[in-house]
Amino acid sequence: MVHPAQTEVEHRARRDAATARLRAETGIDEAMINALVEGFYGRVRGDALIGPIFAARVEDWGPHLHQMKLFWSSVALSTGVYQGRPMPKHLPLPIDARHFDRWLELFRETARDLCPPVAAAHFIERAERIAQSLELGVASTNGVIVGPGERYVMPAQAWTPEGG
């Protein structure tokens, strides 16, 4: 019988080895993650399409940026330091394919501007998967099942004299 503590030690050793391998292959470290997150969200805050969505929900950017740095450490380096659940936070947002496309555009630009090519490609590949997953979740929450190659676009609100 395997002792639970032994299993945890083995798990931690495998995670540490994976993190070390990713650091060596990509050159990504915490300083690069910090620069990417700070630079990206600086662009997000000034963006006409997605900036207002963030502004309506993020009152204090310090804790949000801290969580995003933990998130990207876990995503890019398999560190396991992020313990949150991003999907439930995104499901109620008034967002669709256009917002995810803009988020990705800003992310790609920031990664390419601030990171060496190998690291930028690593970050971008993961960001694309995250955006796709979140978009599918948002669509499903809104009662829309998107097929292969389809995207979720929020239905347009019909114009009414009362609503303008």
Short mmCIF file of C-alpha atoms in Angstrom, two decimals:
data_model
loop_
_atom_site.label_atom_id
_atom_site.label_comp_id
_atom_site.label_asym_id
_atom_site.label_seq_id
_atom_site.Cartn_x
_atom_site.Cartn_y
_atom_site.Cartn_z
CA MET A 1 0.00 0.00 0.00
CA VAL A 2 1.28 3.45 -0.96
CA HIS A 3 1.37 5.96 1.84
CA PRO A 4 -0.48 9.25 1.01
CA ALA A 5 2.51 11.37 2.06
CA GLN A 6 4.73 9.40 -0.33
CA THR A 7 2.26 10.01 -3.15
CA GLU A 8 2.22 13.75 -2.38
CA VAL A 9 6.03 13.88 -2.35
CA GLU A 10 6.16 12.04 -5.67
CA HIS A 11 3.52 14.36 -7.13
CA ARG A 12 5.46 17.43 -5.98
CA ALA A 13 8.68 16.04 -7.43
CA ARG A 14 7.02 15.39 -10.81
CA ARG A 15 5.53 18.91 -10.83
CA ASP A 16 8.89 20.46 -9.92
CA ALA A 17 10.59 18.50 -12.70
CA ALA A 18 7.96 19.61 -15.23
CA THR A 19 8.33 23.24 -14.12
CA ALA A 20 12.12 23.06 -14.41
CA ARG A 21 11.83 21.54 -17.89
CA LEU A 22 9.40 24.26 -19.03
CA ARG A 23 11.63 27.01 -17.62
CA ALA A 24 14.61 25.56 -19.48
CA GLU A 25 12.72 25.08 -22.76
CA THR A 26 10.98 28.47 -22.82
CA GLY A 27 13.11 30.80 -20.71
CA ILE A 28 9.95 31.82 -18.82
CA ASP A 29 10.40 32.90 -15.22
CA GLU A 30 8.41 34.93 -12.70
CA ALA A 31 9.92 38.23 -13.88
CA MET A 32 8.73 37.52 -17.43
CA ILE A 33 5.27 36.52 -16.18
CA ASN A 34 5.06 39.72 -14.12
CA ALA A 35 6.04 41.86 -17.11
CA LEU A 36 3.57 40.07 -19.39
CA VAL A 37 0.65 40.37 -16.97
CA GLU A 38 1.36 44.03 -16.13
CA GLY A 39 1.84 44.94 -19.79
CA PHE A 40 -1.18 43.03 -20.99
CA TYR A 41 -3.60 44.41 -18.43
CA GLY A 42 -2.24 47.91 -19.03
CA ARG A 43 -3.38 47.48 -22.63
CA VAL A 44 -6.67 45.89 -21.59
CA ARG A 45 -7.56 48.83 -19.33
CA GLY A 46 -7.13 51.24 -22.23
CA ASP A 47 -9.02 49.14 -24.77
CA ALA A 48 -12.35 50.48 -26.01
CA LEU A 49 -13.98 47.04 -26.38
CA ILE A 50 -12.85 44.99 -23.40
CA GLY A 51 -11.59 47.71 -21.06
CA PRO A 52 -15.10 48.68 -19.89
CA ILE A 53 -15.96 45.04 -19.09
CA PHE A 54 -12.94 44.82 -16.79
CA ALA A 55 -13.52 48.30 -15.35
CA ALA A 56 -17.06 47.35 -14.35
CA ARG A 57 -15.83 44.35 -12.37
CA VAL A 58 -12.30 45.04 -11.12
CA GLU A 59 -12.24 47.66 -8.39
CA ASP A 60 -8.73 47.02 -7.11
CA TRP A 61 -6.25 45.99 -9.79
CA GLY A 62 -3.55 44.90 -7.32
CA PRO A 63 -5.24 41.68 -6.17
CA HIS A 64 -6.48 40.93 -9.70
CA LEU A 65 -2.99 41.24 -11.17
CA HIS A 66 -1.57 39.10 -8.36
CA GLN A 67 -4.10 36.35 -9.17
CA MET A 68 -3.33 36.62 -12.89
CA LYS A 69 0.38 36.20 -12.20
CA LEU A 70 -0.35 33.05 -10.20
CA PHE A 71 -2.67 31.88 -12.99
CA TRP A 72 -0.05 32.36 -15.71
CA SER A 73 2.64 30.72 -13.56
CA SER A 74 0.39 27.67 -13.30
CA VAL A 75 -0.59 27.73 -16.97
CA ALA A 76 2.83 28.45 -18.46
CA LEU A 77 5.07 26.60 -16.02
CA SER A 78 2.77 24.00 -14.39
CA THR A 79 3.66 25.39 -10.95
CA GLY A 80 0.22 24.75 -9.46
CA VAL A 81 0.29 28.02 -7.51
CA TYR A 82 -3.11 29.18 -8.82
CA GLN A 83 -6.05 27.57 -7.07
CA GLY A 84 -8.92 29.58 -8.58
CA ARG A 85 -11.67 28.59 -10.97
CA PRO A 86 -11.76 30.99 -13.95
CA MET A 87 -14.74 29.49 -15.78
CA PRO A 88 -17.46 30.46 -13.26
CA LYS A 89 -16.13 34.03 -13.16
CA HIS A 90 -16.45 34.39 -16.94
CA LEU A 91 -19.80 32.68 -17.54
CA PRO A 92 -22.07 35.61 -16.52
CA LEU A 93 -20.09 38.24 -18.44
CA PRO A 94 -21.63 39.98 -21.47
CA ILE A 95 -18.93 38.68 -23.80
CA ASP A 96 -18.73 36.74 -27.05
CA ALA A 97 -16.34 35.86 -29.87
CA ARG A 98 -15.56 39.53 -30.55
CA HIS A 99 -14.35 40.04 -26.98
CA PHE A 100 -12.28 36.86 -26.99
CA ASP A 101 -10.75 37.86 -30.33
CA ARG A 102 -9.76 41.26 -28.95
CA TRP A 103 -8.43 39.71 -25.74
CA LEU A 104 -6.29 37.36 -27.83
CA GLU A 105 -5.14 40.16 -30.13
CA LEU A 106 -3.93 42.23 -27.17
CA PHE A 107 -2.39 39.17 -25.52
CA ARG A 108 -0.51 38.14 -28.67
CA GLU A 109 0.79 41.68 -29.20
CA THR A 110 1.94 41.95 -25.60
CA ALA A 111 3.60 38.52 -25.56
CA ARG A 112 5.42 39.20 -28.83
CA ASP A 113 6.51 42.66 -27.66
CA LEU A 114 7.76 41.58 -24.23
CA CYS A 115 8.90 37.97 -24.54
CA PRO A 116 11.48 36.08 -26.60
CA PRO A 117 9.85 34.18 -29.50
CA VAL A 118 9.86 30.74 -27.83
CA ALA A 119 8.28 32.12 -24.65
CA ALA A 120 5.77 34.22 -26.59
CA ALA A 121 4.67 31.18 -28.62
CA HIS A 122 4.29 29.15 -25.41
CA PHE A 123 2.13 31.82 -23.77
CA ILE A 124 0.06 32.42 -26.92
CA GLU A 125 -0.69 28.73 -27.48
CA ARG A 126 -2.07 28.48 -23.96
CA ALA A 127 -4.00 31.75 -24.23
CA GLU A 128 -5.69 30.50 -27.41
CA ARG A 129 -6.80 27.30 -25.66
CA ILE A 130 -8.06 29.26 -22.66
CA ALA A 131 -10.04 31.67 -24.85
CA GLN A 132 -11.59 28.81 -26.80
CA SER A 133 -12.60 26.99 -23.63
CA LEU A 134 -14.07 30.11 -22.02
CA GLU A 135 -15.94 31.04 -25.20
CA LEU A 136 -17.51 27.56 -25.34
CA GLY A 137 -18.48 27.84 -21.69
CA VAL A 138 -20.04 31.29 -22.17
CA ALA A 139 -21.95 30.06 -25.23
CA SER A 140 -23.26 27.01 -23.38
CA THR A 141 -24.33 29.15 -20.42
CA ASN A 142 -26.31 31.27 -22.86
CA GLY A 143 -28.04 28.21 -24.31
CA VAL A 144 -25.97 28.09 -27.50
CA ILE A 145 -24.14 25.00 -28.66
CA VAL A 146 -21.46 25.93 -31.18
CA GLY A 147 -20.36 23.36 -33.69
CA PRO A 148 -16.93 22.87 -35.20
CA GLY A 149 -15.72 26.11 -36.72
CA GLU A 150 -18.62 28.11 -35.27
CA ARG A 151 -18.27 31.02 -32.85
CA TYR A 152 -20.57 32.43 -30.22
CA VAL A 153 -21.97 35.90 -30.91
CA MET A 154 -24.46 37.42 -28.51
CA PRO A 155 -27.85 38.06 -30.05
CA ALA A 156 -28.36 41.70 -30.95
CA GLN A 157 -30.86 43.57 -28.85
CA ALA A 158 -33.84 44.61 -30.96
CA TRP A 159 -34.33 48.35 -31.21
CA THR A 160 -37.41 49.68 -29.49
CA PRO A 161 -38.62 53.28 -29.19
CA GLU A 162 -38.44 52.97 -25.40
CA GLY A 163 -34.92 51.53 -25.37
CA GLY A 164 -33.45 53.87 -27.95
#
